[in-house]
Amino acid sequence: MKLILLGPPGAGKGTQAQQISKRRGLVQLSTGDMLRAATRAGTEIGLKAQALMDKGELVSDEVVVGIIAERIGQPDCKPGFILDGFPRTLQQAAALDRMLDDKGDRMDAVVELRADYNQLVERIVGRYACSKCGEGYHDRFKRPKVRGVCDVCGSTEFTRRADDNAETVTTRMMAYYRETSPLIGYYFCKGILHVVDGMAPIDEVSAAIEGVLAKLP
Ligand code: ADP
Ligand code: AMP
């Protein structure tokens, strides 16, 4: 199954992608995570991307399309994958279609996590993740079962993203509404858009997504 999770920053794409990945054994492909890994590795792409990411602006289509094209060709993506944070522009969506079309393939579903802008800032500024396994948490909405210990791997080290601050949130939201939200119409017209309430509690969102996936042909 090939699935896209669509929604503004903080809508819950990463959280839900991690859960679907665990439930269904599909690879989670987050362009944000890949760009942050490139930044940490100090590659040319990573260093160029970092300046844009720190400001909350989008990285060029060419760079992210290149990263995804290379990644979905790898064997672990054969059974399917979950795209989280890609595509983010109509150009990226068209490039993805071409990539899959060349292999006689296509996306199965797009799940839009519909979100209330006013509540997203709190989600973003309270977000953190396990430094070792990447499991996502929130200061208020998703705390580890044992304080300071990752539920998944037991690590006691956590990190916060440099761009998760109130200053960049507005720029990131503007990028979403200007560049990414037109994809809702794009996928609606293709007949593969499914809308889920992203403001419900995490488990309810997961159940709603499972309901959508269970009905796919
Ligand atoms: P995105 O990948 O769309 O930017 P995340 O999945 O990282 O968003 O979620 C942002 C923050 O909000 C995280 O700290 C996460 O734990 C929390 N979160 C995700 N989904 C929900 C939800 N349904 N209710 C409350 N908090 C949530
Ligand atoms: P995310 O982890 O999805 O919130 O993305 C963090 C940042 O990485 C974004 O604010 C962008 O600067 C960059 N980024 C991630 N994915 C893309 C994409 N598909 N297109 C352009 N920029 C991206």
Tab-separated table of C-alpha atoms and ligand atoms in Angstrom:
chain	number	residue	atom	x	y	z
A	1	MET	CA	0.000	0.000	0.000
A	2	LYS	CA	1.231	3.471	-0.915
A	3	LEU	CA	-0.150	6.182	1.281
A	4	ILE	CA	0.293	9.946	1.672
A	5	LEU	CA	-0.417	11.734	4.957
A	6	LEU	CA	-1.291	15.340	4.219
A	7	GLY	CA	-1.789	18.171	6.680
A	8	PRO	CA	-0.198	21.287	8.161
A	9	PRO	CA	2.790	21.159	10.529
A	10	GLY	CA	1.661	19.606	13.809
A	11	ALA	CA	-1.406	17.904	12.296
A	12	GLY	CA	-0.092	14.508	13.421
A	13	LYS	CA	1.436	13.100	10.211
A	14	GLY	CA	4.600	11.801	11.878
A	15	THR	CA	2.712	10.390	14.871
A	16	GLN	CA	0.250	8.537	12.673
A	17	ALA	CA	2.904	7.424	10.172
A	18	GLN	CA	4.872	5.812	13.035
A	19	GLN	CA	1.753	3.972	14.178
A	20	ILE	CA	0.704	2.794	10.700
A	21	SER	CA	4.277	1.704	10.101
A	22	LYS	CA	4.225	-0.426	13.291
A	23	ARG	CA	0.776	-1.878	12.547
A	24	ARG	CA	1.238	-2.606	8.876
A	25	GLY	CA	5.001	-2.961	8.481
A	26	LEU	CA	5.220	-0.177	5.914
A	27	VAL	CA	8.222	2.141	5.660
A	28	GLN	CA	7.698	5.727	6.838
A	29	LEU	CA	9.305	8.218	4.473
A	30	SER	CA	9.586	11.657	6.052
A	31	THR	CA	11.413	14.194	3.894
A	32	GLY	CA	11.815	16.368	7.012
A	33	ASP	CA	13.624	13.514	8.834
A	34	MET	CA	15.750	12.817	5.742
A	35	LEU	CA	16.754	16.482	5.421
A	36	ARG	CA	17.575	16.682	9.150
A	37	ALA	CA	19.735	13.532	8.780
A	38	ALA	CA	21.533	15.155	5.824
A	39	THR	CA	22.089	18.284	7.928
A	40	ARG	CA	23.536	16.239	10.797
A	41	ALA	CA	25.783	14.386	8.337
A	42	GLY	CA	27.009	17.756	7.026
A	43	THR	CA	26.299	16.952	3.355
A	44	GLU	CA	26.037	19.788	0.818
A	45	ILE	CA	22.284	19.213	0.462
A	46	GLY	CA	21.885	19.122	4.237
A	47	LEU	CA	23.731	22.363	4.845
A	48	LYS	CA	21.797	24.213	2.121
A	49	ALA	CA	18.508	22.822	3.431
A	50	GLN	CA	19.263	23.773	7.013
A	51	ALA	CA	19.175	27.522	6.349
A	52	LEU	CA	15.714	27.214	4.764
A	53	MET	CA	14.394	24.821	7.404
A	54	ASP	CA	15.540	27.120	10.220
A	55	LYS	CA	13.496	29.929	8.645
A	56	GLY	CA	10.487	27.643	8.105
A	57	GLU	CA	10.708	27.900	4.319
A	58	LEU	CA	10.409	25.023	1.868
A	59	VAL	CA	13.466	23.332	0.401
A	60	SER	CA	13.558	23.243	-3.434
A	61	ASP	CA	11.362	20.767	-5.294
A	62	GLU	CA	14.412	19.471	-7.140
A	63	VAL	CA	16.168	18.459	-3.914
A	64	VAL	CA	13.232	16.703	-2.234
A	65	VAL	CA	12.066	15.001	-5.441
A	66	GLY	CA	15.613	13.685	-5.905
A	67	ILE	CA	15.691	12.345	-2.341
A	68	ILE	CA	12.321	10.602	-2.676
A	69	ALA	CA	13.064	9.185	-6.141
A	70	GLU	CA	16.209	7.587	-4.784
A	71	ARG	CA	14.494	6.310	-1.623
A	72	ILE	CA	11.382	4.698	-3.130
A	73	GLY	CA	13.575	2.702	-5.496
A	74	GLN	CA	15.061	0.804	-2.539
A	75	PRO	CA	13.911	-2.782	-1.814
A	76	ASP	CA	12.266	-2.016	1.559
A	77	CYS	CA	9.778	0.250	-0.248
A	78	LYS	CA	8.590	-2.534	-2.541
A	79	PRO	CA	5.642	-3.623	-0.327
A	80	GLY	CA	4.592	0.006	0.015
A	81	PHE	CA	5.359	3.161	2.000
A	82	ILE	CA	3.860	6.050	3.905
A	83	LEU	CA	4.833	9.523	2.726
A	84	ASP	CA	4.934	12.030	5.581
A	85	GLY	CA	5.728	15.621	4.569
A	86	PHE	CA	5.997	14.884	0.847
A	87	PRO	CA	4.653	16.035	-1.577
A	88	ARG	CA	4.347	19.645	-0.401
A	89	THR	CA	3.838	21.423	-3.742
A	90	LEU	CA	1.894	20.653	-6.922
A	91	GLN	CA	5.240	20.242	-8.721
A	92	GLN	CA	6.315	17.599	-6.192
A	93	ALA	CA	2.964	15.808	-6.569
A	94	ALA	CA	3.300	15.759	-10.361
A	95	ALA	CA	6.888	14.477	-10.088
A	96	LEU	CA	5.725	11.702	-7.739
A	97	ASP	CA	2.999	10.694	-10.187
A	98	ARG	CA	5.554	10.526	-13.003
A	99	MET	CA	7.960	8.454	-10.880
A	100	LEU	CA	5.277	5.885	-10.102
A	101	ASP	CA	3.726	6.012	-13.554
A	102	ASP	CA	7.085	5.050	-15.071
A	103	LYS	CA	6.842	1.815	-13.049
A	104	GLY	CA	3.159	1.283	-13.923
A	105	ASP	CA	2.263	2.146	-10.331
A	106	ARG	CA	0.263	4.801	-8.448
A	107	MET	CA	-0.594	6.053	-4.948
A	108	ASP	CA	-3.449	4.174	-3.264
A	109	ALA	CA	-4.718	6.823	-0.871
A	110	VAL	CA	-4.151	10.278	0.546
A	111	VAL	CA	-5.317	10.882	4.112
A	112	GLU	CA	-5.761	14.547	4.925
A	113	LEU	CA	-5.458	15.199	8.659
A	114	ARG	CA	-7.743	18.190	8.963
A	115	ALA	CA	-6.509	20.521	11.666
A	116	ASP	CA	-7.485	23.679	13.489
A	117	TYR	CA	-4.720	26.215	12.946
A	118	ASN	CA	-5.221	27.759	16.403
A	119	GLN	CA	-4.300	24.531	18.172
A	120	LEU	CA	-1.261	23.686	16.063
A	121	VAL	CA	1.152	26.088	17.723
A	122	GLU	CA	0.732	24.299	21.064
A	123	ARG	CA	1.274	20.953	19.332
A	124	ILE	CA	4.452	22.164	17.665
A	125	VAL	CA	6.111	23.932	20.585
A	126	GLY	CA	5.433	20.942	22.888
A	127	ARG	CA	6.844	18.356	20.473
A	128	TYR	CA	9.961	16.300	21.212
A	129	ALA	CA	11.324	12.916	20.179
A	130	CYS	CA	13.519	10.119	21.430
A	131	SER	CA	17.106	10.782	20.305
A	132	LYS	CA	17.749	7.087	19.797
A	133	CYS	CA	14.678	5.629	18.034
A	134	GLY	CA	12.840	8.782	16.955
A	135	GLU	CA	9.562	7.974	18.722
A	136	GLY	CA	7.575	11.214	18.919
A	137	TYR	CA	6.212	12.701	22.161
A	138	HIS	CA	4.456	15.808	23.422
A	139	ASP	CA	4.784	17.708	26.716
A	140	ARG	CA	1.050	17.499	27.269
A	141	PHE	CA	-0.591	15.194	24.725
A	142	LYS	CA	1.783	12.224	24.519
A	143	ARG	CA	4.041	11.719	27.522
A	144	PRO	CA	6.232	8.628	27.973
A	145	LYS	CA	4.617	6.053	30.299
A	146	VAL	CA	7.617	6.358	32.653
A	147	ARG	CA	8.764	9.965	32.954
A	148	GLY	CA	11.955	10.617	31.000
A	149	VAL	CA	12.147	7.093	29.524
A	150	CYS	CA	11.249	6.285	25.922
A	151	ASP	CA	8.349	3.785	25.734
A	152	VAL	CA	9.822	2.096	22.674
A	153	CYS	CA	13.572	1.756	23.285
A	154	GLY	CA	14.120	2.776	26.937
A	155	SER	CA	16.474	5.627	26.062
A	156	THR	CA	16.554	8.627	28.391
A	157	GLU	CA	17.794	11.094	25.755
A	158	PHE	CA	15.312	13.303	23.936
A	159	THR	CA	15.616	16.098	21.377
A	160	ARG	CA	13.591	19.068	20.230
A	161	ARG	CA	13.673	20.377	16.679
A	162	ALA	CA	15.381	23.731	16.109
A	163	ASP	CA	12.451	24.883	13.946
A	164	ASP	CA	9.782	24.013	16.530
A	165	ASN	CA	9.484	27.511	17.935
A	166	ALA	CA	6.711	30.085	17.855
A	167	GLU	CA	8.724	32.321	15.457
A	168	THR	CA	8.963	29.874	12.542
A	169	VAL	CA	5.494	28.399	12.996
A	170	THR	CA	3.762	31.234	11.134
A	171	THR	CA	6.136	30.954	8.158
A	172	ARG	CA	5.625	27.179	8.089
A	173	MET	CA	1.851	27.565	8.254
A	174	MET	CA	1.921	30.114	5.424
A	175	ALA	CA	4.006	27.726	3.321
A	176	TYR	CA	1.418	25.031	4.002
A	177	TYR	CA	-1.637	27.086	3.082
A	178	ARG	CA	0.040	28.678	0.040
A	179	GLU	CA	2.009	25.759	-1.435
A	180	THR	CA	0.644	22.515	0.028
A	181	SER	CA	-3.092	22.954	0.587
A	182	PRO	CA	-3.768	22.987	-3.217
A	183	LEU	CA	-2.853	19.287	-3.075
A	184	ILE	CA	-6.163	18.641	-1.309
A	185	GLY	CA	-7.947	19.562	-4.549
A	186	TYR	CA	-5.386	17.725	-6.657
A	187	TYR	CA	-5.978	14.415	-4.871
A	188	PHE	CA	-9.733	14.962	-4.516
A	189	CYS	CA	-9.902	15.181	-8.318
A	190	LYS	CA	-7.948	11.935	-8.571
A	191	GLY	CA	-10.569	10.279	-6.334
A	192	ILE	CA	-8.080	9.121	-3.667
A	193	LEU	CA	-8.565	11.795	-0.956
A	194	HIS	CA	-9.890	10.764	2.478
A	195	VAL	CA	-10.424	13.328	5.244
A	196	VAL	CA	-9.876	12.491	8.915
A	197	ASP	CA	-10.317	14.805	11.922
A	198	GLY	CA	-6.745	15.438	13.048
A	199	MET	CA	-7.866	17.268	16.201
A	200	ALA	CA	-9.326	14.156	17.840
A	201	PRO	CA	-7.187	12.298	20.425
A	202	ILE	CA	-4.281	10.324	18.923
A	203	ASP	CA	-5.943	6.897	19.288
A	204	GLU	CA	-9.163	8.124	17.702
A	205	VAL	CA	-7.247	9.540	14.736
A	206	SER	CA	-5.458	6.164	14.361
A	207	ALA	CA	-8.779	4.314	14.444
A	208	ALA	CA	-10.281	6.648	11.840
A	209	ILE	CA	-7.268	6.118	9.548
A	210	GLU	CA	-7.496	2.331	9.986
A	211	GLY	CA	-11.187	2.606	9.038
A	212	VAL	CA	-10.175	4.340	5.806
A	213	LEU	CA	-7.363	1.886	5.011
A	214	ALA	CA	-9.539	-1.154	5.719
A	215	LYS	CA	-12.000	-0.061	3.030
A	216	LEU	CA	-9.398	0.464	0.298
A	217	PRO	CA	-9.675	-1.929	-2.622
B	1	ADP	P1	3.411	16.546	11.980
B	1	ADP	O1	4.270	15.365	11.614
B	1	ADP	O2	2.146	16.600	11.179
B	1	ADP	O3	4.157	17.846	11.943
B	1	ADP	P2	3.427	15.342	14.655
B	1	ADP	O4	2.906	13.975	14.392
B	1	ADP	O5	4.882	15.468	14.919
B	1	ADP	O6	2.944	16.364	13.500
B	1	ADP	O7	2.597	15.935	15.896
B	1	ADP	C1	2.938	17.193	16.481
B	1	ADP	C2	2.874	17.070	17.995
B	1	ADP	O8	1.520	16.892	18.391
B	1	ADP	C3	3.649	15.876	18.551
B	1	ADP	O9	4.289	16.276	19.758
B	1	ADP	C4	2.587	14.814	18.804
B	1	ADP	O10	2.921	13.997	19.942
B	1	ADP	C5	1.340	15.650	19.085
B	1	ADP	N1	0.125	15.060	18.486
B	1	ADP	C6	0.018	14.373	17.321
B	1	ADP	N2	-1.267	13.993	17.107
B	1	ADP	C7	-1.980	14.478	18.151
B	1	ADP	C8	-3.376	14.414	18.519
B	1	ADP	N3	-4.267	13.795	17.741
B	1	ADP	N4	-3.736	15.020	19.674
B	1	ADP	C9	-2.834	15.653	20.463
B	1	ADP	N5	-1.525	15.733	20.183
B	1	ADP	C10	-1.091	15.158	19.038
B	2	AMP	P1	8.732	18.517	8.567
B	2	AMP	O1	9.647	17.625	9.337
B	2	AMP	O2	7.844	17.767	7.600
B	2	AMP	O3	7.948	19.460	9.454
B	2	AMP	O4	9.664	19.437	7.652
B	2	AMP	C1	10.615	20.314	8.225
B	2	AMP	C2	11.166	21.252	7.152
B	2	AMP	O5	11.850	20.497	6.154
B	2	AMP	C3	10.128	22.074	6.382
B	2	AMP	O6	9.757	23.260	7.071
B	2	AMP	C4	10.881	22.352	5.083
B	2	AMP	O7	11.849	23.371	5.255
B	2	AMP	C5	11.638	21.046	4.858
B	2	AMP	N1	10.862	20.058	4.061
B	2	AMP	C6	10.445	18.828	4.463
B	2	AMP	N2	9.782	18.195	3.485
B	2	AMP	C7	9.760	19.054	2.426
B	2	AMP	C8	9.201	19.010	1.116
B	2	AMP	N3	8.520	17.937	0.694
B	2	AMP	N4	9.374	20.080	0.318
B	2	AMP	C9	10.071	21.164	0.710
B	2	AMP	N5	10.604	21.289	1.924
B	2	AMP	C10	10.459	20.249	2.793
